[in-house]
Structure formats: C-alpha cells, structure tokens
CSV table of C-alpha atoms in Angstrom, one decimal:
chain,number,residue,atom,x,y,z
A,97,MET,CA,-0.1,0.1,0.3
A,98,SER,CA,2.8,2.3,0.8
A,99,ARG,CA,4.2,1.6,-2.2
A,100,PHE,CA,1.2,2.2,-4.7
A,101,TYR,CA,1.2,5.3,-2.4
A,102,HIS,CA,4.9,6.6,-3.2
A,103,TYR,CA,3.8,5.9,-6.9
A,104,LEU,CA,0.7,7.4,-7.0
A,105,ASN,CA,2.6,10.7,-5.5
A,106,SER,CA,5.4,10.9,-7.7
A,107,SER,CA,5.8,13.6,-9.6
A,108,ILE,CA,5.4,11.4,-13.4
A,109,MET,CA,2.4,9.9,-11.6
A,110,LYS,CA,0.4,13.1,-10.6
A,111,LYS,CA,1.1,14.6,-14.1
A,112,GLN,CA,-0.3,11.4,-15.6
A,113,ILE,CA,-3.7,11.7,-13.3
A,114,MET,CA,-3.7,15.0,-14.0
A,115,GLY,CA,-3.5,14.2,-18.3
A,116,VAL,CA,-5.5,11.0,-17.8
A,117,THR,CA,-8.5,13.2,-15.8
A,118,GLY,CA,-7.8,16.3,-17.9
A,119,LEU,CA,-8.6,14.1,-21.3
A,120,LEU,CA,-11.7,12.7,-19.4
A,121,LEU,CA,-13.0,15.9,-19.1
A,122,CYS,CA,-12.2,17.2,-22.3
A,123,GLY,CA,-14.9,13.8,-23.4
A,124,PHE,CA,-17.2,15.4,-21.0
A,125,LEU,CA,-17.0,18.7,-23.0
A,126,VAL,CA,-17.7,17.3,-25.9
A,127,SER,CA,-20.4,15.5,-24.5
A,128,HIS,CA,-22.2,18.9,-22.8
A,129,LEU,CA,-21.5,20.1,-26.0
A,130,ILE,CA,-23.7,18.1,-28.5
A,131,GLY,CA,-26.7,17.8,-25.6
A,132,ASN,CA,-26.8,21.4,-25.4
A,133,CYS,CA,-27.1,21.8,-29.2
A,134,LEU,CA,-30.4,20.5,-28.9
A,135,ILE,CA,-31.4,23.9,-27.9
A,136,TYR,CA,-31.1,25.2,-31.7
A,137,PHE,CA,-33.8,22.3,-32.2
A,138,GLY,CA,-36.5,24.7,-29.8
A,139,ASP,CA,-37.9,23.7,-26.4
A,140,ARG,CA,-39.2,21.1,-27.0
A,141,ALA,CA,-36.3,18.9,-28.1
A,142,PHE,CA,-34.1,20.5,-25.5
A,143,ASN,CA,-36.2,20.1,-22.0
A,144,THR,CA,-36.9,16.4,-23.5
A,145,TYR,CA,-33.1,15.8,-23.4
A,146,ALA,CA,-32.6,17.3,-20.5
A,147,HIS,CA,-35.5,15.6,-18.4
A,148,THR,CA,-34.5,12.0,-20.2
A,149,LEU,CA,-31.2,12.9,-18.5
A,150,VAL,CA,-32.1,13.5,-14.8
A,151,THR,CA,-34.9,11.0,-14.7
A,152,ASN,CA,-32.5,8.0,-15.4
A,153,PRO,CA,-31.2,6.6,-12.0
A,154,LEU,CA,-27.9,6.6,-13.8
A,155,ILE,CA,-27.6,10.1,-13.4
A,156,TYR,CA,-26.3,9.9,-10.0
A,157,VAL,CA,-23.3,7.4,-10.6
A,158,ALA,CA,-22.5,9.7,-13.8
A,159,GLU,CA,-22.6,12.9,-11.3
A,160,ALA,CA,-20.5,11.2,-8.8
A,161,ILE,CA,-18.5,10.0,-11.1
A,162,LEU,CA,-17.7,13.5,-12.8
A,163,LEU,CA,-17.4,15.1,-10.0
A,164,GLY,CA,-14.8,12.8,-8.6
A,165,ILE,CA,-12.9,13.4,-11.3
A,166,PHE,CA,-13.2,17.5,-11.4
A,167,LEU,CA,-12.4,17.1,-7.6
A,168,THR,CA,-9.0,15.1,-8.1
A,169,HIS,CA,-8.1,17.7,-11.5
A,170,ILE,CA,-8.6,20.5,-9.2
A,171,PHE,CA,-6.9,19.0,-6.3
A,172,MET,CA,-3.7,17.7,-8.5
A,173,ALA,CA,-3.8,20.8,-10.2
A,174,MET,CA,-3.2,22.8,-6.7
A,175,LYS,CA,-0.7,20.5,-5.3
A,176,LEU,CA,1.5,20.8,-8.1
A,177,THR,CA,1.1,24.1,-8.4
A,178,LEU,CA,2.1,24.5,-4.8
A,179,GLU,CA,4.8,21.8,-5.4
A,180,ASN,CA,6.0,24.0,-8.3
A,181,LYS,CA,5.9,27.4,-6.4
A,182,ALA,CA,7.9,25.8,-3.3
A,183,ALA,CA,10.8,23.8,-6.0
A,184,ARG,CA,11.6,28.0,-6.6
A,185,PRO,CA,11.9,30.1,-3.4
A,186,VAL,CA,13.8,32.8,-5.1
A,187,ALA,CA,12.3,33.9,-7.7
A,188,TYR,CA,14.5,35.6,-10.6
A,189,ALA,CA,15.1,39.8,-11.0
A,190,VAL,CA,14.8,38.8,-14.6
A,191,LYS,CA,13.2,35.7,-16.7
A,192,LYS,CA,12.3,35.9,-20.2
A,193,PRO,CA,10.7,33.0,-22.3
A,194,THR,CA,12.8,32.2,-25.0
A,195,GLY,CA,10.2,32.6,-27.2
A,196,ARG,CA,10.8,28.6,-28.3
A,197,GLY,CA,9.1,27.2,-25.7
A,198,SER,CA,6.2,28.3,-23.7
A,199,THR,CA,3.1,29.7,-25.2
A,200,ILE,CA,0.4,32.1,-23.8
A,201,ALA,CA,-1.9,29.1,-22.8
A,202,SER,CA,1.0,27.2,-21.5
A,203,SER,CA,1.9,29.7,-19.5
A,204,THR,CA,-1.5,30.7,-17.8
A,205,MET,CA,-3.0,27.2,-17.3
A,206,PRO,CA,-3.6,28.1,-13.3
A,207,TYR,CA,-5.0,30.7,-14.1
A,208,THR,CA,-7.6,29.5,-16.7
A,209,GLY,CA,-7.8,26.6,-14.7
A,210,LEU,CA,-9.1,29.2,-11.4
A,211,LEU,CA,-11.2,31.0,-13.7
A,212,ILE,CA,-12.7,28.0,-15.2
A,213,LEU,CA,-13.9,26.7,-11.5
A,214,VAL,CA,-14.8,29.9,-11.0
A,215,PHE,CA,-17.3,29.6,-14.0
A,216,LEU,CA,-18.5,26.1,-13.2
A,217,ILE,CA,-19.5,26.7,-9.9
A,218,PHE,CA,-21.9,30.1,-10.9
A,219,HIS,CA,-22.8,27.8,-13.9
A,220,ILE,CA,-24.4,25.3,-12.1
A,221,LEU,CA,-26.1,27.9,-9.3
A,222,HIS,CA,-27.6,29.2,-12.0
A,223,PHE,CA,-28.7,26.3,-14.1
A,224,LYS,CA,-28.8,23.2,-12.5
A,225,PHE,CA,-29.7,24.8,-8.7
A,226,GLY,CA,-31.5,27.9,-10.6
A,227,PRO,CA,-35.3,28.9,-11.0
A,228,VAL,CA,-37.3,26.1,-11.4
A,229,TYR,CA,-40.0,26.7,-14.8
A,230,LYS,CA,-42.2,24.1,-15.4
A,231,ILE,CA,-43.7,22.4,-18.8
A,232,THR,CA,-46.1,20.1,-20.1
A,233,TYR,CA,-45.3,18.2,-22.9
A,234,ASP,CA,-48.0,15.2,-24.1
A,235,GLY,CA,-48.8,15.3,-20.0
A,236,VAL,CA,-45.6,15.0,-19.0
A,237,GLU,CA,-44.7,17.9,-16.9
A,238,MET,CA,-40.9,18.6,-16.9
A,239,ARG,CA,-38.5,21.6,-15.7
A,240,ASP,CA,-38.8,24.3,-18.7
A,241,LEU,CA,-34.8,24.4,-18.8
A,242,TYR,CA,-35.3,26.3,-22.0
A,243,ARG,CA,-37.0,29.3,-21.0
A,244,LEU,CA,-34.6,29.6,-18.1
A,245,LEU,CA,-31.7,29.5,-20.7
A,246,ILE,CA,-33.5,32.5,-22.9
A,247,GLU,CA,-34.2,34.7,-19.5
A,248,TYR,CA,-30.6,34.3,-18.3
A,249,PHE,CA,-28.9,35.2,-21.2
A,250,HIS,CA,-31.1,38.3,-22.2
A,251,GLN,CA,-28.6,39.6,-19.5
A,252,PRO,CA,-25.7,41.0,-22.3
A,253,LEU,CA,-23.3,40.8,-19.1
A,254,ALA,CA,-24.4,37.0,-18.8
A,255,VAL,CA,-23.4,36.6,-22.6
A,256,VAL,CA,-20.0,38.4,-22.4
A,257,TRP,CA,-19.3,37.0,-19.0
A,258,TYR,CA,-19.3,32.9,-20.4
A,259,VAL,CA,-17.6,33.9,-24.2
A,260,PHE,CA,-15.3,35.1,-21.9
A,261,CYS,CA,-15.3,31.8,-19.9
A,262,MET,CA,-15.0,29.8,-22.7
A,263,LEU,CA,-12.1,31.6,-24.3
A,264,ALA,CA,-10.2,31.0,-21.0
A,265,LEU,CA,-11.7,27.2,-21.6
A,266,GLY,CA,-10.3,27.0,-24.7
A,267,LEU,CA,-6.8,28.4,-24.0
A,268,HIS,CA,-6.6,25.5,-21.4
A,269,VAL,CA,-7.6,22.8,-23.4
A,270,SER,CA,-5.4,23.8,-26.3
A,271,HIS,CA,-2.2,22.9,-24.1
A,272,GLY,CA,-3.7,20.6,-22.2
A,273,PHE,CA,-5.1,18.6,-24.5
A,274,TRP,CA,-1.6,18.3,-25.9
A,275,SER,CA,-0.2,18.1,-22.9
A,276,ALA,CA,-2.1,15.2,-21.3
A,277,PHE,CA,-0.9,13.0,-24.2
A,278,GLN,CA,2.9,14.0,-23.1
A,279,SER,CA,2.1,13.4,-19.6
A,280,ILE,CA,0.8,9.9,-20.5
A,281,GLY,CA,4.6,9.1,-22.6
A,282,PHE,CA,2.6,9.6,-25.7
A,283,ASN,CA,5.1,11.3,-28.0
A,284,HIS,CA,6.2,10.2,-31.7
A,285,PRO,CA,7.8,12.4,-34.2
A,286,LYS,CA,5.2,11.1,-36.6
A,287,TYR,CA,1.9,12.0,-34.6
A,288,ASN,CA,3.5,15.1,-32.5
A,289,ALA,CA,2.7,17.6,-35.5
A,290,CYS,CA,-0.9,15.9,-35.9
A,291,LEU,CA,-1.7,16.2,-31.7
A,292,LYS,CA,-1.0,19.4,-31.3
A,293,ASN,CA,-2.9,20.7,-34.3
A,294,LEU,CA,-5.8,18.5,-32.9
A,295,SER,CA,-5.2,20.4,-29.3
A,296,LYS,CA,-5.4,23.7,-31.2
A,297,VAL,CA,-8.8,22.1,-33.5
A,298,TYR,CA,-10.3,20.6,-30.5
A,299,ALA,CA,-10.1,24.7,-28.4
A,300,LEU,CA,-11.3,26.9,-31.3
A,301,LEU,CA,-14.0,24.3,-31.4
A,302,ILE,CA,-15.5,24.3,-27.8
A,303,THR,CA,-14.7,27.9,-27.5
A,304,ILE,CA,-17.2,28.4,-30.8
A,305,GLY,CA,-19.4,25.9,-30.1
A,306,PHE,CA,-20.2,26.7,-26.1
A,307,SER,CA,-20.1,30.3,-26.6
A,308,ALA,CA,-22.8,30.2,-29.7
A,309,LEU,CA,-24.8,28.8,-27.3
A,310,PRO,CA,-25.4,32.1,-24.9
A,311,ILE,CA,-25.1,34.6,-28.0
A,312,TYR,CA,-28.2,32.4,-30.2
A,313,CYS,CA,-29.7,32.8,-26.7
A,314,TYR,CA,-29.8,36.6,-26.4
A,315,LEU,CA,-30.4,36.6,-30.0
A,316,GLN,CA,-34.0,34.8,-29.3
A,317,GLY,CA,-34.8,38.4,-27.2
A,318,GLY,CA,-35.9,37.1,-23.9
A,319,ARG,CA,-39.2,35.7,-25.4
B,24,MET,CA,33.7,41.0,-39.1
B,25,SER,CA,36.3,43.1,-37.3
B,26,ALA,CA,35.9,43.5,-33.3
B,27,LYS,CA,34.7,46.4,-31.9
B,28,LYS,CA,34.6,47.8,-28.5
B,29,ILE,CA,31.7,48.1,-26.0
B,30,ASN,CA,30.4,49.7,-23.1
B,31,ILE,CA,28.5,48.0,-20.6
B,32,ASN,CA,26.3,48.3,-17.4
B,33,LEU,CA,25.9,44.8,-15.7
B,34,LYS,CA,23.8,44.1,-12.8
B,35,ILE,CA,25.3,41.2,-11.2
B,36,TRP,CA,23.8,39.1,-8.2
B,37,ARG,CA,26.9,38.9,-5.3
B,38,GLN,CA,26.2,36.9,-2.4
B,39,VAL,CA,29.2,36.3,0.2
B,40,ASN,CA,28.4,33.0,1.0
B,41,LYS,CA,25.7,30.0,1.3
B,42,GLU,CA,23.8,32.0,4.3
B,43,ALA,CA,24.4,35.2,3.8
B,44,PRO,CA,21.6,37.2,1.7
B,45,GLY,CA,22.5,38.2,-1.7
B,46,SER,CA,21.6,41.6,-3.7
B,47,MET,CA,22.1,42.9,-7.3
B,48,VAL,CA,25.0,44.8,-7.6
B,49,ASP,CA,25.7,47.3,-10.6
B,50,TYR,CA,29.0,47.6,-12.5
B,51,ARG,CA,30.4,49.2,-15.6
B,52,LEU,CA,32.8,47.7,-18.2
B,53,GLU,CA,34.7,49.6,-20.9
B,54,GLY,CA,36.2,49.0,-23.7
B,55,VAL,CA,35.1,45.4,-24.1
B,56,SER,CA,35.8,43.8,-27.3
B,57,THR,CA,32.4,42.5,-29.0
B,58,ASP,CA,34.9,39.1,-29.7
B,59,SER,CA,36.0,38.3,-25.9
B,60,SER,CA,33.1,35.5,-24.6
B,61,PHE,CA,30.8,36.0,-22.0
B,62,LEU,CA,32.9,34.3,-19.7
B,63,GLU,CA,36.2,36.9,-21.0
B,64,MET,CA,34.2,39.4,-20.3
B,65,ILE,CA,33.2,38.7,-16.8
B,66,ASP,CA,37.3,37.9,-16.6
B,67,GLN,CA,37.5,41.7,-17.7
B,68,LEU,CA,34.8,42.9,-15.0
B,69,ASN,CA,37.1,40.4,-12.3
B,70,GLU,CA,40.5,42.1,-13.3
B,71,GLN,CA,39.3,45.3,-12.8
B,72,LEU,CA,37.5,44.8,-9.4
B,73,ILE,CA,41.2,43.0,-8.2
B,74,ALA,CA,42.8,46.2,-9.5
B,75,LYS,CA,40.4,48.1,-6.9
B,76,ASN,CA,41.0,45.8,-4.0
B,77,ASP,CA,37.2,44.5,-4.5
B,78,GLU,CA,36.3,40.7,-4.4
B,79,PRO,CA,36.1,39.2,-7.9
B,80,VAL,CA,32.7,38.0,-9.1
B,81,ALA,CA,32.9,34.1,-8.5
B,82,PHE,CA,31.6,32.0,-11.2
B,83,ASP,CA,31.7,28.5,-12.1
B,84,HIS,CA,33.5,27.6,-16.0
B,85,ASP,CA,35.9,24.9,-16.7
B,86,CYS,CA,36.5,23.9,-20.4
B,87,ARG,CA,35.2,27.0,-21.8
B,88,GLU,CA,34.8,24.9,-25.3
B,89,GLY,CA,31.2,24.5,-24.9
B,90,ILE,CA,31.1,20.8,-23.2
B,91,CYS,CA,31.5,20.3,-19.8
B,92,GLY,CA,28.5,21.9,-18.5
B,93,MET,CA,29.4,24.2,-15.6
B,94,CYS,CA,29.1,27.7,-16.8
B,95,SER,CA,25.5,28.5,-15.4
B,96,MET,CA,24.7,32.1,-15.5
B,97,MET,CA,21.1,33.3,-16.2
B,98,ILE,CA,22.4,36.1,-18.6
B,99,ASN,CA,19.2,39.1,-19.5
B,100,GLY,CA,16.1,36.5,-18.0
B,101,ASN,CA,17.5,33.2,-19.9
B,102,ALA,CA,19.5,30.5,-19.1
B,103,HIS,CA,23.0,31.1,-20.7
B,104,GLY,CA,21.8,33.9,-22.7
B,105,PRO,CA,19.6,34.7,-25.6
B,106,GLU,CA,21.0,32.1,-28.3
B,107,LYS,CA,19.6,28.8,-29.1
B,108,ALA,CA,21.8,26.0,-28.1
B,109,THR,CA,25.0,27.7,-26.7
B,110,THR,CA,26.5,27.8,-23.6
B,111,THR,CA,27.6,30.9,-21.5
B,112,CYS,CA,31.3,30.5,-22.5
B,113,GLN,CA,30.1,30.0,-26.3
B,114,LEU,CA,28.6,33.2,-26.1
B,115,HIS,CA,30.0,36.0,-27.5
B,116,MET,CA,29.4,39.9,-26.6
B,117,ARG,CA,28.7,40.8,-30.2
B,118,LYS,CA,25.6,39.4,-29.6
B,119,PHE,CA,25.2,42.5,-27.4
B,120,LYS,CA,25.1,46.5,-28.3
B,121,ASP,CA,26.9,49.2,-26.5
B,122,GLU,CA,25.5,50.5,-23.5
B,123,ASP,CA,23.1,47.7,-23.3
B,124,THR,CA,22.6,46.6,-19.5
B,125,ILE,CA,23.3,43.4,-19.2
B,126,VAL,CA,21.5,41.6,-16.1
B,127,VAL,CA,23.4,38.3,-14.7
B,128,GLU,CA,21.8,35.7,-11.5
B,129,PRO,CA,22.6,32.5,-10.5
B,130,TRP,CA,20.3,29.5,-11.4
B,131,ARG,CA,17.9,29.6,-9.5
B,132,ALA,CA,16.2,26.7,-7.1
B,133,LYS,CA,15.4,24.8,-4.4
B,134,ALA,CA,17.6,21.7,-5.5
B,135,PHE,CA,19.9,24.4,-6.4
B,136,PRO,CA,21.6,26.2,-3.9
B,137,VAL,CA,23.5,29.6,-4.2
B,138,LEU,CA,27.0,28.6,-2.6
B,139,LYS,CA,28.6,32.5,-3.8
B,140,ASP,CA,27.8,34.7,-6.4
B,141,LEU,CA,27.1,33.2,-9.6
B,142,MET,CA,28.2,29.9,-8.4
B,143,VAL,CA,25.4,27.3,-7.4
B,144,ASP,CA,25.7,23.5,-5.9
B,145,ARG,CA,25.0,21.1,-8.5
B,146,THR,CA,24.9,17.9,-6.1
B,147,ALA,CA,21.1,16.9,-6.3
B,148,PHE,CA,22.2,16.0,-10.0
B,149,ASP,CA,25.5,14.0,-9.1
B,150,LYS,CA,22.8,12.5,-6.3
B,151,ILE,CA,20.1,11.5,-9.0
B,152,GLN,CA,22.5,10.0,-11.4
B,153,SER,CA,24.0,7.7,-8.6
B,154,ALA,CA,20.7,6.4,-7.9
B,155,GLY,CA,20.6,4.2,-10.7
B,156,GLY,CA,22.2,6.0,-14.0
B,157,PHE,CA,24.9,3.5,-14.4
B,158,VAL,CA,24.9,-0.2,-15.9
B,159,SER,CA,25.6,-2.5,-13.2
B,160,ILE,CA,25.3,-5.8,-14.8
B,161,ASN,CA,28.3,-7.8,-15.5
B,162,THR,CA,28.8,-7.7,-19.2
B,163,GLY,CA,32.2,-9.7,-19.5
B,164,ASN,CA,34.9,-9.2,-21.5
B,165,ALA,CA,34.4,-6.7,-24.5
B,166,GLN,CA,33.0,-8.5,-26.9
B,167,ASP,CA,33.5,-8.5,-30.7
B,168,ALA,CA,32.4,-5.3,-32.3
B,169,ASN,CA,29.4,-5.8,-34.0
B,170,ALA,CA,28.3,-9.2,-31.2
B,171,ILE,CA,25.4,-6.7,-30.6
B,172,LEU,CA,23.7,-4.8,-33.5
B,173,ILE,CA,21.7,-1.5,-32.7
B,174,GLY,CA,19.8,-0.4,-35.5
B,175,GLN,CA,21.6,3.4,-36.3
B,176,GLU,CA,18.6,5.5,-35.7
B,177,THR,CA,17.7,3.9,-32.2
B,178,ALA,CA,22.1,4.7,-31.7
B,179,GLU,CA,21.5,8.1,-32.7
B,180,LEU,CA,18.2,8.8,-30.3
B,181,ALA,CA,20.3,7.3,-27.3
B,182,MET,CA,23.5,9.8,-28.3
B,183,ASP,CA,21.2,12.7,-28.4
B,184,ALA,CA,19.8,11.8,-24.7
B,185,ALA,CA,23.7,11.2,-24.1
B,186,GLN,CA,24.5,14.6,-25.1
B,187,CYS,CA,23.6,16.2,-21.9
B,188,ILE,CA,26.3,18.1,-20.5
B,189,GLY,CA,24.1,18.4,-17.0
B,190,CYS,CA,24.6,22.0,-16.9
B,191,GLY,CA,21.3,23.1,-15.6
B,192,ALA,CA,19.8,24.9,-17.9
B,193,CYS,CA,16.4,22.7,-18.0
B,194,VAL,CA,15.9,23.6,-14.3
B,195,ALA,CA,16.7,27.1,-14.4
B,196,SER,CA,14.7,27.8,-17.3
B,197,CYS,CA,11.8,25.4,-16.1
B,198,LYS,CA,9.2,28.0,-14.2
B,199,ASN,CA,8.5,25.4,-11.8
B,200,ALA,CA,12.5,24.3,-11.5
B,201,SER,CA,11.8,20.8,-12.8
B,202,ALA,CA,14.7,18.9,-13.7
B,203,MET,CA,12.5,16.1,-15.6
B,204,LEU,CA,14.7,17.0,-19.0
B,205,PHE,CA,17.5,16.2,-17.4
B,206,VAL,CA,16.5,12.8,-15.6
B,207,GLY,CA,15.0,11.9,-18.5
B,208,ALA,CA,17.7,12.3,-20.8
B,209,LYS,CA,20.0,10.0,-18.6
B,210,ILE,CA,17.2,7.3,-18.2
B,211,SER,CA,16.8,7.6,-22.7
B,212,GLN,CA,20.4,7.0,-22.8
B,213,PHE,CA,20.5,3.9,-21.1
B,214,ALA,CA,16.5,2.4,-21.7
B,215,LEU,CA,17.3,2.8,-25.5
B,216,LEU,CA,20.6,0.3,-25.9
B,217,PRO,CA,20.2,-3.7,-25.0
B,218,GLN,CA,23.2,-2.9,-21.9
B,219,GLY,CA,20.7,-0.7,-20.0
B,220,LYS,CA,17.3,-2.1,-21.3
B,221,VAL,CA,17.7,-4.8,-18.3
B,222,GLU,CA,17.7,-2.6,-15.8
B,223,ALA,CA,15.7,0.0,-17.0
B,224,LYS,CA,12.6,-1.0,-14.7
B,225,ASP,CA,14.4,0.1,-11.5
B,226,ARG,CA,16.4,3.1,-12.8
B,227,ALA,CA,13.4,4.7,-13.8
B,228,ILE,CA,11.6,4.4,-10.5
B,229,LYS,CA,15.1,5.2,-8.9
B,230,MET,CA,15.9,8.1,-10.5
B,231,VAL,CA,12.7,9.7,-10.5
B,232,SER,CA,12.7,8.5,-6.9
B,233,LYS,CA,15.6,10.4,-6.1
B,234,MET,CA,14.8,13.5,-8.0
B,235,ASP,CA,11.6,14.3,-6.4
B,236,GLU,CA,13.0,13.5,-2.8
B,237,LEU,CA,15.7,16.4,-4.0
B,238,GLY,CA,12.6,19.2,-4.3
B,239,PHE,CA,12.7,20.0,-8.2
B,240,GLY,CA,9.2,20.9,-9.2
B,241,ASN,CA,6.6,19.3,-12.0
B,242,CYS,CA,7.2,19.3,-15.5
B,243,THR,CA,3.9,21.6,-16.7
B,244,ASN,CA,5.3,20.4,-20.3
B,245,GLU,CA,6.1,24.0,-21.2
B,246,ALA,CA,9.2,22.8,-23.3
B,247,GLU,CA,11.1,26.2,-22.0
B,248,CYS,CA,14.1,23.1,-21.0
B,249,GLU,CA,14.2,22.2,-24.5
B,250,ALA,CA,14.0,26.0,-26.1
B,251,SER,CA,17.1,26.6,-23.7
B,252,CYS,CA,18.9,23.4,-23.8
B,253,PRO,CA,22.8,24.3,-25.0
B,254,LYS,CA,22.7,20.5,-26.0
B,255,GLU,CA,19.2,20.7,-27.8
B,256,ILE,CA,18.1,17.7,-25.8
B,257,SER,CA,14.0,17.1,-27.0
B,258,ILE,CA,11.1,16.8,-24.6
B,259,SER,CA,11.0,13.2,-26.4
B,260,ASN,CA,13.4,11.8,-23.3
B,261,ILE,CA,10.7,13.2,-21.1
B,262,ALA,CA,7.6,11.4,-22.4
B,263,ARG,CA,10.3,8.3,-22.8
B,264,MET,CA,10.8,8.3,-19.2
B,265,ASN,CA,6.9,8.7,-18.4
B,266,ARG,CA,6.3,5.9,-20.7
B,267,GLU,CA,9.6,4.5,-18.4
B,268,TYR,CA,8.0,5.2,-15.2
B,269,LEU,CA,4.5,4.1,-15.7
B,270,LYS,CA,5.8,1.1,-17.2
B,271,SER,CA,8.2,0.0,-14.2
B,272,ALA,CA,5.3,1.4,-11.4
B,273,VAL,CA,2.9,-1.1,-13.1
B,274,THR,CA,5.4,-4.0,-13.8
B,275,GLY,CA,7.5,-3.5,-11.9
B,276,ARG,CA,9.2,-6.4,-9.8
B,277,ASN,CA,11.7,-5.4,-7.2
B,278,HIS,CA,9.8,-2.4,-5.6
C-alpha cells in the first residue's frame, strides 16, 4: 500500500493523473456540447433531452463519477502548483520566455483553470440549482430549462461573462489536450504535429461551440 | 566581422556565501571587445575589481568549449543567454550592443542552492545520477565490435540523449524548476540500448524517486527546457521517462 502511495505521489504519476482526468473532462465537454446543441431545435427537444437525462437513475452514478474526476483534477492542480512554487523559493530578478517553448496557453494554465472553476460554480448555481419553471408536453410535466436559458442570457453581461470564460476554457484545453498525451508518454515524431493541431482544433471547437449557445439565446430576444 | 569595443552596464548577483543574503550590484565595464566570450567579459570585470581591491565575481567555468557543463548563468532572463543551443562560454559579446544593460543571475532552484555569487551547488544532479544512472550488470569481457547489433536510428536517439552535459539550464529555465529533461535524458540514453534495458525498470523508479526527494518541481510541458538546452535535448525524452516510469510502477517486481 505504501508502495502504491509512493508511486501515486511521484511527480510523474501526479502529472499522469492530471492528464488522464483532463482528457476525461475533454470527453465530457464534447458530450455536454452535443447535448446543448439541441437548443437549436427548440424548447421541446431541449427540455425533453434534459428531462430524459435527469430522470435516469444512472444520472447519480454519472454525476458522482464526474464530480470525482473534477475534484481529482482540481486537487492535483493545486498540489502540483504549490509544489512547483516551492521548488523555486527565490525568484529571478529578470526572467524571460525564450520564445521557442512556452505559449500564452501553457503559462496561464493555473489562472485559466481557476477562472473555469469559478465559472463552473456559478454555472451550476444558475442552471442546475436555479429557478425552476415547469412545462408540460403530451401530459408529461418537466422542467422548462429552455425558458430559464433564454431569460438568463437576455442579460448582455451574462453573455459576455460566458463567452469570456469559454475563451479561457479554449486556452486551457489547447495546451492541456496535447500536454496530457505527453505526460502519459505518448510522443512520437510521426504523430506530434497532428496531435498539436488536433489540440488547437479541439480548443476552437469547444470555444466556438459553447460561445454560440448564449449568443443564440440572446438573439431570441428573451421571449 | 572586425572586433569592436563596446561599453556595457552590468547588474550582477553578489552573495558572500550560502547563508548570507545576496543582492544585485551595478557595474560599469568599458572597452569590451565584441570578440570576447561572455566569460572573458566577466574575467575583464574581475581584473578591474581585483585592481580596486574588491572581491572578484565567483562563477563556475571549466573547459570554455561548451562541453563540460560548468558555466551556468541566467543572462537577461534566459539560461545561458539569448542564443539558441549555446552555453554561456560560447556566447559572444557581439550579441550585445554598446550601452546595453545586462542582468546576470545564478540558477534559481531549491535543489540548487547558491554557494557564492553566480556559483550554485549542483550536487543534486550527481545524486540523481548515482541513484541509478549507470549499468551495473556484469557484461564480461569486451565483445566483438559487432556482436550486439543496434539500429542506426536507435543509436542516434541514445546519442542525442547522451549529449546532456548536466549544466542545469533545464532546471533554471523551467518555471517550476523541474529536472525532468535532465532525468529524462539520463534514463533514455540507457533505456534505448540493450545493455541498459536490463535495469531500465529499476532505474526509472530510483532516479525519479531521487529527483522528487531533492525538491525539484513538476513538469508542465512548456518545453522551455528544450528551448534553453545548449545541447537541444528533446522533450520526447521526458515522454520516454514518463512511459518507462508508468511501465515500471505497474509491472516492476523489485519495488
């Protein structure tokens, strides 16, 4: 057991846990985006989808797993960041990036991560635990999430905050996606360029995909 | 290109010993030949200091040919200065302009304590190396030259990793003071070759454990180490170390 803990607590395993949980979260983002895109098909499609999701008893298992992944990713990030700060107790008077290594995305990971965490807390409070409107389709009463979204995103500031956070998320995953593979040990000259490009495409897809949702809701005019 | 003389302003970290607090001290140096190396420029400053009965600036140096790995200076915020794939001793003053201000600091890391001025204690690297950076199996007498065949590509990869001179620029340039490029290179140079493969699992665990114990940071895959490395060691060696470690942790028998 102590040996198992020793491995888990090694610098390399901690990075690998970061990478694997990060990739799992990347997978969640895709499924979340696809589900949310049902909003373009009107209130009925979107509300029925949400209703089907939350009435499935497995949702609690899925939510628990998702929460576990999030908490592991966040806990590891904090632990690693604190350790990294401690590894250089005296800062340089002058320190410049070489211009051949770090990027804006890579050097801001803790900050974009923190912003996403703040976003996430408000996101869940606003929608999951927000006002409950009811609507009935074919005799089945369910939550009218569609109305909540349209109302909430009628405020321009809410749209701006959401899009701003999605830009941070895009920046975060543009480094994180590729970085996860490197941490696990997947690095091959044949696939490196492809993987780095895939990372950028994925980041663009997530940023544009998620940003389009509140903009679409805003354009509905708060009906 | 003919030699020119330039005047420069220096800000150098001065620290009497390991315990004393240090500070940046300003110096003015006139008539520096653009053909002189960065270390020769510091020599010139030291001559000036000695003539004034001041304490010369202590710094590490040995071969001055870019191969020993002794020189270690943070120059204007870059390890070994601004030029790619160049050690401090191979950096020349022609890369600087007349009246430039140059900031010179020692490597900064918890695992590399400053001994004096620009000299740091890099024993931590030796400790990592002695934890497993060797081949201890009995290989018997020297074999016939071509008895063990190694593919040219594999030999090149091992040689690329073995180019590491252990200067510590990777640790110095990493925002997390991580030693993973150094350890990755040392693990790779053995793991790639048949003689080193035998102990590869044990080696990865031992060297990484020692690295963690010594207080180096964790890699965040920024590749500033690769960009600052005078020998251009690739971060693909870090990925190889990550693989080796994972493999060893899962399937190693002796630990």
